[in-house]
Amino acid sequence: MLIVDSLVKSFGGLLAIDNLSFQVKEGIIHGVIGPNGAGKTTLINQLSGEIKPDSGTILFDEINITCMNVHLRSAIGLARSFQITNIFLDLTAHDNVALAVQAHAGHSFKFWKDARKDHKLRIHALEYLKQVGLEKRADFLAGQLSHGEHRQLEIAMALATRPKLLLLDEPTAGMGPKESSAMVEILKKLKGKLTILLIEHDMDVVFSLADKITVLVNGRNIITDKPEAIRNNHEVKVAYLGEENIDA
Amino acid sequence: MLGLAAVPLIADVIDEPFYTVMFSRMLILSIGAISLNLILGFGGMVSFGHAVYMGIGSYVVGIGTFHAIEDGISWMGNGLIHLTIAVVFSALTALFIGSISLRTRGVYFIMITLAFAQMFYFIAVGNDNYGGDDGLSLYTRSKFYNILDLSNDNSLYYLNFTLLIVFLYFSHRLINSRFGILIRGAKSNEKRMENIGFPVYRYRLVAFVIAGVICGIAGVLSANQTDFVSPAVMHWTRSGDLIIMVVLGGMGTLFGPVIGAVAFLFLEEFLSGITEFWQIIFGPMLVLIAIFGNGGIDGILVRLDKWWQIKK
Ligand SMILES: Nc1ncnc2c1ncn2[C@@H]1O[C@H](COP(=O)(O)OP(=O)(O)O)[C@@H](O)[C@H]1O
Ligand SMILES: [Mg+2]
């Protein structure tokens, strides 16, 4: 479903993505792990179109999306969440999701009817809020919600665009253990309904969710395999723990 | 608002027709400011060339009535035709300017809209057939058959008033519609809007055109009001005045532009009565409102209202 081939991206002299290739199969949760600065966010930014790669190609459903506009990618079924929460703080949670629903409910050259009383948008938006457990917070301003709820709202907005492939950039970043396991539950429920590329720093989260894992170090794919294989892989241990800390 | 409806009556009673003319000007500039507020206040597009459309509307009336009188082509004096042509030309101009300038952001956007506006200004200056730099006096106002006689200042006032109400209601509907919500969302976070799938550019362009058209209609009214058109109506300082009205009244509020336009003209009238260097007082006042009046005069009124209710 997603094929990344020989992707390269550098910032000035820094090679953030170094000839990266991997594939994501339909219907699975594909984890991407790697230490800070490995290039995980840079990878997602290229998949969602925020930044353009220097070279290489990205195929999504056999369409070459390497240079496609951000909004067109959304139209063909790509959605993402942001590592740093990126929502409309001065709107309610419900409004935030309704906006995402609106983006995929035909054109918006509708100048007269009150969008906030548009039942089609509102009802669907509420469904997505339910999916992430935020329905009770629907009428709160997003700015009043907790950090964990912001992350949930991000997911609801992404789901509201009805994606085939969901790109999640560290959905549990900055969360306590309780919020984090709530997020894992939300993602578990999504499993099988759509394909997810899950970028995570937290190993426990990835291992409890992913069907396959790619390990990214210095912008390179050092291994892509099943979770069990990754767990016992020497190179991964080196990347995460440092050579000298590994017991023989 | 209702007070405004009574202005011509009061002016007649106290025999000061000057007030009708002055308030008429306020209504027209309010319409102009409302149109700018749609893109500036709600859409975050700081167009520094909005007076161009005022100029287009004005010149349509000026040129039309010129030929109607000079060459006896009576349809060219018809007000409905003036409005139609003003709408079409404003739309096309906004489409042209917007399609280029909306590809840029921030200071570049401001500079490009300003540059286009100056271009139109110099076209008007160079056009000697229609008065060039000196402008063109209207020998007659737009004709609306026998229904509406604009040569009567009171009739013109009520036309302005009606259109102001119409555009206020229209912008109220617009800003809460799907389109309006989208434009406002793009102001606060354009990237995110793209990301959830909105092709922001084309919607912004349509907003830009709508604003241009409304301001073009204000231009038609304005030429009738002053019986005179000249390149000065689209000078960049006129665009600046419109921005000041919007900011003064309260950006992104429904009534802000009306409050701003009224306040602007009152201050101009009042301060220029005190000293011919009235702008020396006006400038610092604007700065103070910009710094302390978060949300312009409208914002100050809202806060006063809250404070009042807490006291009670
Ligand atoms: N816009 C940018 N400009 C310059 N350097 C960047 C930019 N974005 C990321 N980087 C650098 O690229 C590397 C990878 O960053 P990032 O993709 O954010 O890593 P991760 O998400 O895996 O922690 C880092 O060294 C980071 O400093
Ligand atoms: Mg990151």
Coordinates of C-alpha atoms and ligand atoms in Angstrom, one line a residue:
Chain A
M1 CA 0.0 0.0 0.0
L2 CA 2.9 2.3 0.8
I3 CA 6.2 2.0 -0.9
V4 CA 9.1 4.2 0.0
D5 CA 12.0 3.9 -2.3
S6 CA 15.5 5.4 -1.9
L7 CA 14.3 8.5 -0.1
V8 CA 16.9 11.2 0.6
K9 CA 16.4 14.4 2.6
S10 CA 19.1 16.7 3.9
F11 CA 18.9 19.9 5.9
G12 CA 22.0 21.9 4.9
G13 CA 24.8 19.5 5.6
L14 CA 22.8 17.2 7.8
L15 CA 21.5 14.0 6.2
A16 CA 18.2 13.4 8.0
I17 CA 16.9 10.7 5.7
D18 CA 19.6 8.6 4.1
N19 CA 18.5 6.5 1.1
L20 CA 15.6 5.0 3.0
S21 CA 13.4 2.2 1.5
F22 CA 10.7 0.2 3.1
Q23 CA 7.1 -1.0 2.4
V24 CA 3.9 -0.9 4.5
K25 CA 1.4 -3.7 3.8
E26 CA -2.3 -3.0 3.8
G27 CA -4.3 -3.5 7.0
I28 CA -1.4 -3.7 9.5
I29 CA 0.1 -1.5 12.1
H30 CA 3.6 -0.8 10.9
G31 CA 5.8 0.7 13.6
V32 CA 8.8 2.9 13.1
I33 CA 11.2 3.3 16.0
G34 CA 14.5 5.0 16.4
P35 CA 16.3 7.3 18.8
N36 CA 15.7 11.0 18.9
G37 CA 16.9 12.7 15.8
A38 CA 16.7 9.5 13.7
G39 CA 14.6 11.2 11.1
K40 CA 11.2 9.8 12.1
T41 CA 9.3 13.1 11.9
T42 CA 11.1 14.1 8.8
L43 CA 9.9 10.9 7.2
I44 CA 6.3 11.5 8.1
N45 CA 6.6 15.1 6.9
Q46 CA 7.5 13.8 3.5
L47 CA 4.8 11.2 3.4
S48 CA 2.2 13.8 4.3
G49 CA 3.7 16.4 1.9
E50 CA 4.8 19.1 4.4
I51 CA 8.3 18.8 3.0
K52 CA 9.6 17.6 -0.3
P53 CA 12.3 14.9 -0.5
D54 CA 15.6 15.7 -2.3
S55 CA 15.3 12.4 -4.2
G56 CA 13.5 9.1 -4.1
T57 CA 9.9 8.2 -4.6
I58 CA 6.9 7.5 -2.5
L59 CA 4.1 5.3 -3.9
F60 CA 0.7 5.2 -2.2
D61 CA -1.8 2.7 -3.7
E62 CA 0.3 2.7 -6.8
I63 CA 0.1 6.4 -7.2
N64 CA 3.3 8.4 -7.2
I65 CA 2.7 11.0 -4.5
T66 CA 6.3 12.2 -4.1
C67 CA 5.5 15.7 -5.1
M68 CA 1.7 15.8 -4.6
N69 CA 0.0 18.7 -2.8
V70 CA -0.8 18.2 0.8
H71 CA -4.6 18.5 0.3
L72 CA -4.6 16.1 -2.6
R73 CA -2.9 13.5 -0.4
S74 CA -5.7 13.9 2.1
A75 CA -8.2 13.4 -0.7
I76 CA -6.7 10.1 -1.7
G77 CA -6.7 8.7 1.8
L78 CA -3.6 9.8 3.8
A79 CA -4.0 11.4 7.2
R80 CA -1.6 12.2 9.9
S81 CA -1.3 13.4 13.5
F82 CA 1.4 15.7 14.7
Q83 CA 4.0 15.1 17.3
I84 CA 3.5 18.6 18.5
T85 CA -0.2 19.0 19.0
N86 CA -1.7 21.0 16.1
I87 CA -5.4 21.7 16.5
F88 CA -7.6 24.8 16.6
L89 CA -7.4 25.8 20.2
D90 CA -10.0 28.5 20.0
L91 CA -12.7 26.1 18.6
T92 CA -14.5 23.4 20.5
A93 CA -13.4 19.8 20.2
H94 CA -16.6 19.2 18.2
D95 CA -15.9 22.1 15.9
N96 CA -12.3 20.8 15.3
V97 CA -13.6 17.4 14.2
A98 CA -16.5 18.9 12.2
L99 CA -13.9 20.9 10.2
A100 CA -12.1 17.7 9.3
V101 CA -15.5 16.1 8.3
Q102 CA -16.3 19.1 6.2
A103 CA -13.1 18.8 4.3
H104 CA -14.3 15.5 2.9
A105 CA -18.0 16.3 2.6
G106 CA -18.0 17.8 -0.9
H107 CA -16.9 21.3 -1.7
S108 CA -17.1 24.2 0.8
F109 CA -18.5 26.8 -1.6
K110 CA -21.5 27.0 0.7
F111 CA -22.1 30.5 1.8
W112 CA -25.4 30.7 3.6
K113 CA -26.2 27.8 6.0
D114 CA -24.7 27.9 9.5
A115 CA -22.0 25.2 9.4
R116 CA -22.3 24.8 13.2
K117 CA -25.9 23.8 12.8
D118 CA -25.2 21.5 9.9
H119 CA -26.4 18.1 11.2
K120 CA -24.5 16.1 8.7
L121 CA -21.2 17.5 9.9
R122 CA -22.1 17.5 13.6
I123 CA -23.3 14.0 13.8
H124 CA -20.4 12.5 12.0
A125 CA -18.0 14.5 14.0
L126 CA -19.5 13.2 17.2
E127 CA -19.0 9.6 16.0
Y128 CA -15.3 10.3 15.6
L129 CA -15.1 11.9 19.0
K130 CA -16.7 8.7 20.5
Q131 CA -14.1 6.6 18.8
V132 CA -11.4 8.3 20.8
G133 CA -13.5 8.6 23.9
L134 CA -13.9 12.4 23.9
E135 CA -17.7 12.6 23.3
K136 CA -18.2 14.1 26.8
R137 CA -15.7 16.8 26.0
A138 CA -17.3 17.8 22.7
D139 CA -18.4 21.3 23.7
F140 CA -15.2 22.3 25.5
L141 CA -12.8 24.6 23.8
A142 CA -9.9 22.6 22.6
G143 CA -7.7 25.0 24.6
Q144 CA -9.3 23.8 27.8
L145 CA -8.5 20.1 27.2
S146 CA -5.6 18.3 28.8
H147 CA -2.5 17.3 26.9
G148 CA -3.7 13.7 26.6
E149 CA -7.1 14.8 25.3
H150 CA -5.3 17.0 22.7
R151 CA -3.6 13.9 21.3
Q152 CA -6.9 12.0 21.2
L153 CA -8.5 15.0 19.4
E154 CA -5.7 14.8 16.9
I155 CA -6.6 11.2 16.2
A156 CA -10.3 12.0 15.9
M157 CA -9.5 14.7 13.3
A158 CA -7.4 12.4 11.3
L159 CA -10.0 9.7 11.4
A160 CA -12.7 12.2 10.3
T161 CA -10.9 12.5 7.0
R162 CA -11.6 8.8 6.5
P163 CA -8.1 7.8 5.6
K164 CA -6.8 4.5 4.3
L165 CA -3.4 5.1 5.8
L166 CA -3.0 6.9 9.1
L167 CA 0.4 8.3 9.9
L168 CA 0.9 8.8 13.7
D169 CA 3.8 10.8 15.0
E170 CA 4.5 9.7 18.5
P171 CA 0.8 9.7 19.7
T172 CA 1.8 9.0 23.3
A173 CA 4.5 11.7 23.4
G174 CA 4.5 13.5 26.8
M175 CA 1.8 11.3 28.3
G176 CA 1.7 9.6 31.6
P177 CA 1.4 5.8 31.8
K178 CA -2.4 6.0 32.3
E179 CA -3.1 8.3 29.3
S180 CA -0.6 6.3 27.3
S181 CA -2.4 3.0 27.9
A182 CA -5.7 4.7 27.0
M183 CA -4.2 5.7 23.7
V184 CA -3.0 2.2 23.1
E185 CA -6.5 0.9 23.6
I186 CA -7.9 3.5 21.1
L187 CA -5.3 2.3 18.5
K188 CA -6.0 -1.3 19.2
K189 CA -9.6 -0.7 18.3
L190 CA -8.5 0.8 15.0
K191 CA -6.4 -2.2 14.1
G192 CA -7.6 -4.0 11.0
K193 CA -9.9 -1.1 10.0
L194 CA -7.2 0.9 8.3
T195 CA -3.5 0.8 7.8
I196 CA -1.4 2.6 10.4
L197 CA 2.2 3.8 10.3
L198 CA 3.0 4.3 13.9
I199 CA 6.0 6.3 14.9
E200 CA 7.0 5.8 18.5
H201 CA 9.7 6.5 20.9
D202 CA 8.1 4.3 23.6
M203 CA 9.2 0.7 22.8
D204 CA 6.4 -0.8 25.0
V205 CA 3.7 0.9 22.9
V206 CA 5.2 -0.2 19.6
F207 CA 5.7 -3.8 20.7
S208 CA 2.2 -4.1 22.0
L209 CA 0.6 -2.8 18.8
A210 CA 2.8 -3.3 15.7
D211 CA 2.7 -6.2 13.3
K212 CA 5.9 -5.1 11.8
I213 CA 8.6 -2.7 12.8
T214 CA 11.2 -0.7 10.9
V215 CA 14.1 0.6 12.9
L216 CA 15.4 3.9 11.8
V217 CA 18.9 5.1 12.8
N218 CA 20.5 8.2 11.3
G219 CA 17.9 8.2 8.6
R220 CA 18.6 4.7 7.5
N221 CA 16.4 1.6 7.7
I222 CA 18.7 -0.8 9.6
I223 CA 16.1 -3.5 9.8
T224 CA 12.4 -4.2 9.1
D225 CA 11.0 -7.3 10.7
K226 CA 8.4 -8.8 13.0
P227 CA 8.5 -7.5 16.6
E228 CA 10.0 -10.7 18.1
A229 CA 12.9 -10.5 15.7
I230 CA 13.5 -6.8 16.4
R231 CA 13.5 -7.4 20.1
N232 CA 16.4 -9.8 19.9
N233 CA 18.3 -8.0 17.2
H234 CA 21.8 -7.0 18.1
E235 CA 22.0 -3.9 16.0
V236 CA 18.8 -2.5 17.5
K237 CA 20.2 -3.1 21.0
V238 CA 23.3 -1.2 20.0
A239 CA 21.3 1.7 18.6
Y240 CA 19.1 1.9 21.7
L241 CA 21.3 0.9 24.5
G242 CA 24.8 1.6 23.3
E243 CA 27.4 -1.1 22.7
E244 CA 29.0 -1.3 26.1
N245 CA 25.7 -1.7 28.0
I246 CA 24.7 -5.0 26.2
D247 CA 25.2 -8.0 28.3
A248 CA 26.9 -10.9 26.5
Chain B
M1 CA -28.1 51.0 13.7
L2 CA -31.6 52.2 14.0
G3 CA -30.4 55.6 14.9
L4 CA -28.7 55.7 11.5
A5 CA -32.0 55.2 9.8
A6 CA -33.3 58.5 11.2
V7 CA -30.3 60.6 10.2
P8 CA -31.9 62.3 7.1
L9 CA -35.1 63.0 9.0
I10 CA -33.2 64.7 11.8
A11 CA -31.0 66.5 9.5
D12 CA -34.0 67.8 7.6
V13 CA -35.7 69.0 10.8
I14 CA -32.7 70.9 12.1
D15 CA -32.0 72.0 8.5
E16 CA -28.4 70.7 8.4
P17 CA -28.3 68.6 5.2
F18 CA -24.6 68.4 5.7
Y19 CA -25.2 65.6 8.2
T20 CA -27.0 63.5 5.7
V21 CA -24.0 63.7 3.4
M22 CA -21.5 63.0 6.1
F23 CA -23.4 60.0 7.4
S24 CA -24.0 58.8 3.9
R25 CA -20.2 58.7 3.5
M26 CA -19.9 56.7 6.7
L27 CA -22.4 54.2 5.3
I28 CA -20.4 53.8 2.1
L29 CA -17.1 53.5 3.8
S30 CA -18.7 51.0 6.2
I31 CA -19.6 48.8 3.2
G32 CA -16.0 49.1 2.0
A33 CA -14.6 48.3 5.4
I34 CA -17.0 45.3 5.8
S35 CA -15.7 43.9 2.5
L36 CA -12.1 44.3 3.6
N37 CA -12.9 42.8 7.0
L38 CA -14.0 39.6 5.2
I39 CA -10.5 39.0 3.9
L40 CA -8.5 40.9 6.5
G41 CA -10.3 40.3 9.7
F42 CA -11.7 36.8 9.1
G43 CA -9.2 35.5 6.5
G44 CA -6.0 37.1 7.6
M45 CA -5.2 38.4 4.2
V46 CA -3.8 41.9 4.7
S47 CA -4.7 43.4 1.3
F48 CA -3.1 46.9 1.0
G49 CA -4.8 47.6 -2.3
H50 CA -8.5 47.3 -1.4
A51 CA -9.3 50.9 -2.6
V52 CA -8.8 49.7 -6.2
Y53 CA -12.3 48.3 -6.2
M54 CA -13.7 51.5 -4.8
G55 CA -12.0 53.1 -7.7
I56 CA -13.3 50.7 -10.2
G57 CA -16.9 51.2 -9.0
S58 CA -16.4 54.9 -9.0
Y59 CA -15.0 55.0 -12.5
V60 CA -17.7 52.9 -13.9
V61 CA -20.2 55.5 -12.8
G62 CA -18.0 58.4 -13.8
I63 CA -17.3 57.1 -17.3
G64 CA -20.9 55.8 -17.8
T65 CA -22.6 59.1 -16.9
F66 CA -19.9 61.0 -18.9
H67 CA -20.9 59.2 -22.1
A68 CA -24.6 59.4 -21.2
I69 CA -24.4 63.1 -21.0
E70 CA -21.7 63.9 -23.6
D71 CA -22.8 61.4 -26.3
G72 CA -26.4 61.0 -25.3
I73 CA -26.1 57.2 -24.8
S74 CA -28.8 56.9 -22.3
W75 CA -28.2 53.3 -21.2
M76 CA -24.7 54.3 -20.0
G77 CA -26.4 56.3 -17.3
N78 CA -28.4 53.4 -16.0
G79 CA -27.6 52.6 -12.4
L80 CA -28.3 48.8 -12.8
I81 CA -25.9 48.7 -15.6
H82 CA -23.4 50.6 -13.5
L83 CA -23.8 48.1 -10.7
T84 CA -23.5 45.1 -13.1
I85 CA -20.4 46.4 -14.8
A86 CA -18.8 47.4 -11.5
V87 CA -19.5 43.9 -10.2
V88 CA -18.0 42.2 -13.3
F89 CA -14.9 44.4 -13.4
S90 CA -14.3 44.2 -9.7
A91 CA -14.6 40.5 -9.8
L92 CA -12.2 40.1 -12.8
T93 CA -9.7 42.5 -11.2
A94 CA -9.8 40.7 -7.9
L95 CA -9.4 37.4 -9.7
F96 CA -6.4 38.7 -11.4
I97 CA -4.7 40.4 -8.4
G98 CA -5.7 37.6 -6.1
S99 CA -4.6 34.7 -8.2
I100 CA -1.1 36.1 -8.2
S101 CA -0.8 37.7 -4.7
L102 CA -2.4 34.8 -2.8
R103 CA 0.6 32.7 -3.8
T104 CA 2.6 34.8 -1.4
R105 CA 2.4 35.3 2.3
G106 CA 3.0 38.0 4.9
V107 CA 4.9 41.1 3.9
Y108 CA 5.1 39.9 0.3
F109 CA 1.3 39.7 0.0
I110 CA 1.0 43.2 1.4
M111 CA 3.6 44.6 -1.1
I112 CA 2.1 42.8 -4.1
T113 CA -1.5 44.0 -3.4
L114 CA -0.1 47.5 -2.9
A115 CA 1.9 47.3 -6.1
F116 CA -1.2 46.2 -8.1
A117 CA -3.2 49.0 -6.6
Q118 CA -0.6 51.6 -7.5
M119 CA -0.6 50.2 -11.1
F120 CA -4.4 50.8 -11.3
Y121 CA -3.9 54.2 -9.8
F122 CA -1.4 55.2 -12.5
I123 CA -3.6 53.8 -15.2
A124 CA -6.3 56.2 -14.0
V125 CA -3.8 59.1 -13.8
G126 CA -2.7 58.5 -17.3
N127 CA -6.1 58.2 -18.8
D128 CA -6.6 61.7 -20.2
N129 CA -9.9 60.9 -21.9
Y130 CA -11.5 60.8 -18.5
G131 CA -9.8 63.6 -16.7
G132 CA -6.5 62.0 -15.9
D133 CA -5.0 63.3 -12.8
D134 CA -7.7 65.9 -12.3
G135 CA -10.6 63.4 -12.3
L136 CA -14.0 63.7 -13.7
S137 CA -17.0 65.6 -12.4
L138 CA -20.4 63.8 -12.6
Y139 CA -23.1 65.9 -14.2
T140 CA -25.7 63.4 -13.3
R141 CA -26.0 60.5 -10.9
S142 CA -26.9 56.9 -11.7
K143 CA -30.4 56.6 -13.0
F144 CA -32.7 53.9 -11.6
Y145 CA -35.7 54.5 -14.0
N146 CA -38.4 56.3 -12.1
I147 CA -38.1 54.2 -9.0
L148 CA -35.3 55.8 -7.2
D149 CA -34.1 59.4 -7.7
L150 CA -30.5 59.5 -6.5
S151 CA -30.2 63.3 -7.2
N152 CA -32.0 63.5 -3.9
D153 CA -29.4 63.0 -1.1
N154 CA -32.0 61.4 1.1
S155 CA -32.8 58.7 -1.5
L156 CA -29.1 58.0 -1.9
Y157 CA -28.8 57.8 1.9
Y158 CA -31.4 55.2 2.1
L159 CA -30.0 53.2 -0.8
N160 CA -26.6 53.2 1.1
F161 CA -28.3 52.3 4.3
T162 CA -30.2 49.4 2.7
L163 CA -27.2 48.1 1.1
L164 CA -25.2 48.3 4.3
I165 CA -27.8 46.2 6.1
V166 CA -27.8 43.7 3.2
F167 CA -24.0 43.3 3.3
L168 CA -23.9 43.2 7.1
Y169 CA -26.4 40.3 7.0
F170 CA -24.6 38.7 4.1
S171 CA -21.3 38.8 6.0
H172 CA -23.0 37.4 9.1
R173 CA -24.2 34.4 7.1
L174 CA -21.0 34.1 5.2
I175 CA -18.6 34.0 8.2
N176 CA -20.7 31.2 9.8
S177 CA -21.2 29.1 6.7
R178 CA -18.9 26.3 5.7
F179 CA -17.1 28.7 3.5
G180 CA -16.6 31.2 6.3
I181 CA -15.5 28.6 8.8
L182 CA -12.9 27.4 6.3
I183 CA -11.6 30.9 5.6
R184 CA -11.3 31.6 9.4
G185 CA -9.6 28.2 10.0
A186 CA -7.1 29.0 7.3
K187 CA -6.3 32.3 9.0
S188 CA -5.4 30.6 12.3
N189 CA -3.7 27.5 10.9
E190 CA -3.3 27.3 7.1
K191 CA -1.1 24.2 7.2
R192 CA -3.5 22.2 9.3
M193 CA -6.4 23.1 7.0
E194 CA -4.4 21.8 4.0
N195 CA -3.6 18.8 6.0
I196 CA -7.1 17.8 6.7
G197 CA -7.8 18.2 3.0
F198 CA -8.9 21.7 2.2
P199 CA -7.5 23.3 -1.0
V200 CA -7.1 26.6 0.8
Y201 CA -5.9 28.7 -2.1
R202 CA -9.0 28.5 -4.2
Y203 CA -11.3 29.3 -1.3
R204 CA -9.1 32.3 -0.4
L205 CA -9.3 33.4 -4.0
V206 CA -13.1 33.3 -3.9
A207 CA -13.1 35.2 -0.7
F208 CA -10.8 37.8 -2.2
V209 CA -13.2 38.2 -5.2
I210 CA -16.3 38.5 -3.0
A211 CA -14.6 41.2 -1.0
G212 CA -13.6 43.0 -4.2
V213 CA -17.1 42.9 -5.6
I214 CA -18.7 44.3 -2.5
C215 CA -16.1 47.1 -2.4
G216 CA -16.8 47.8 -6.1
I217 CA -20.5 48.3 -5.3
A218 CA -19.4 50.7 -2.5
G219 CA -17.4 52.5 -5.2
V220 CA -20.6 53.0 -7.3
L221 CA -22.3 54.5 -4.3
S222 CA -19.3 56.6 -3.5
A223 CA -19.1 58.3 -7.0
N224 CA -22.8 59.2 -6.7
Q225 CA -22.2 60.6 -3.3
T226 CA -19.3 62.9 -4.2
D227 CA -20.4 63.6 -7.8
F228 CA -16.8 63.3 -8.6
V229 CA -14.2 60.6 -9.4
S230 CA -10.5 60.9 -9.5
P231 CA -7.5 58.6 -9.2
A232 CA -7.2 59.7 -5.6
V233 CA -10.0 57.3 -4.7
M234 CA -7.7 54.4 -5.3
H235 CA -4.5 56.0 -3.9
W236 CA -2.7 53.7 -1.5
T237 CA -3.5 56.0 1.4
R238 CA -7.2 55.2 0.7
S239 CA -6.4 51.5 1.1
G240 CA -4.6 52.4 4.3
D241 CA -7.7 54.2 5.6
L242 CA -9.8 51.1 5.0
I243 CA -7.3 49.0 6.9
I244 CA -7.4 51.6 9.7
M245 CA -11.2 51.5 9.9
V246 CA -11.2 47.7 10.1
V247 CA -8.5 47.6 12.8
L248 CA -9.9 50.6 14.7
G249 CA -13.4 49.0 14.8
G250 CA -12.3 45.5 15.6
M251 CA -10.9 43.0 13.1
G252 CA -12.9 39.9 12.6
T253 CA -16.0 41.2 14.3
L254 CA -19.3 41.7 12.5
F255 CA -20.0 45.3 13.4
G256 CA -16.3 46.3 13.9
P257 CA -15.9 47.8 10.3
V258 CA -19.0 49.9 10.7
I259 CA -17.9 51.2 14.1
G260 CA -14.5 51.8 12.6
A261 CA -15.7 53.7 9.6
V262 CA -18.0 55.9 11.7
A263 CA -15.3 56.5 14.3
F264 CA -12.7 57.3 11.6
L265 CA -14.9 59.9 9.9
F266 CA -15.9 61.5 13.2
L267 CA -12.4 61.7 14.4
E268 CA -11.3 63.1 11.0
E269 CA -14.1 65.7 11.1
F270 CA -13.5 66.6 14.8
L271 CA -9.7 66.7 14.8
S272 CA -9.4 68.5 11.6
G273 CA -11.7 71.2 13.1
I274 CA -9.1 71.6 15.9
T275 CA -5.9 71.7 13.9
E276 CA -4.9 71.2 10.3
F277 CA -2.2 68.9 11.6
W278 CA -4.9 66.6 12.9
Q279 CA -3.0 63.5 11.8
I280 CA -0.5 64.2 14.5
I281 CA -3.2 63.5 17.0
F282 CA -4.8 60.7 15.0
G283 CA -1.7 58.7 14.6
P284 CA -0.8 58.2 18.3
M285 CA -4.5 57.5 19.0
L286 CA -4.4 54.6 16.5
V287 CA -1.3 53.3 18.1
L288 CA -2.9 53.4 21.6
I289 CA -6.0 51.6 20.3
A290 CA -3.8 49.0 18.6
I291 CA -1.8 48.4 21.8
F292 CA -4.6 48.6 24.4
G293 CA -7.7 48.0 22.5
N294 CA -7.3 44.3 21.8
G295 CA -10.1 43.8 19.3
G296 CA -10.5 47.5 18.4
I297 CA -13.4 49.6 19.6
D298 CA -15.7 46.6 19.4
G299 CA -13.4 44.8 21.7
I300 CA -13.3 47.7 24.2
L301 CA -17.1 47.9 24.1
V302 CA -17.4 44.1 24.8
R303 CA -15.1 44.4 27.7
L304 CA -16.9 47.5 29.1
D305 CA -20.1 45.5 28.8
K306 CA -18.7 42.6 30.8
W307 CA -17.3 44.9 33.4
W308 CA -20.7 46.6 33.7
Q309 CA -22.5 43.3 34.2
I310 CA -20.0 42.2 36.9
K311 CA -20.6 45.4 38.8
K312 CA -24.3 44.9 38.7
Ligands
LIG1 N1 13.5 21.8 9.4 C1 14.7 21.3 9.8 N2 15.8 22.0 9.5 C2 17.0 21.6 9.9 N3 17.2 20.4 10.5 C3 16.1 19.6 10.8 C4 14.8 20.1 10.4 N4 13.9 19.1 10.8 C5 14.6 18.1 11.3 N5 16.0 18.4 11.3 C6 17.0 17.6 11.8 O1 16.9 16.3 11.2 C7 17.2 15.3 12.1 C8 16.0 14.4 12.2 O2 14.9 15.1 12.9 P1 13.5 14.4 13.2 O3 13.0 13.9 11.9 O4 12.7 15.5 13.8 O5 13.9 13.3 14.2 P2 12.9 12.4 15.1 O6 11.5 12.7 14.8 O7 13.3 11.0 14.7 O8 13.3 12.7 16.5 C9 17.5 16.0 13.4 O9 18.9 16.0 13.5 C10 17.0 17.3 13.3 O10 17.7 18.2 14.0
MG2 MG 10.0 13.4 15.9

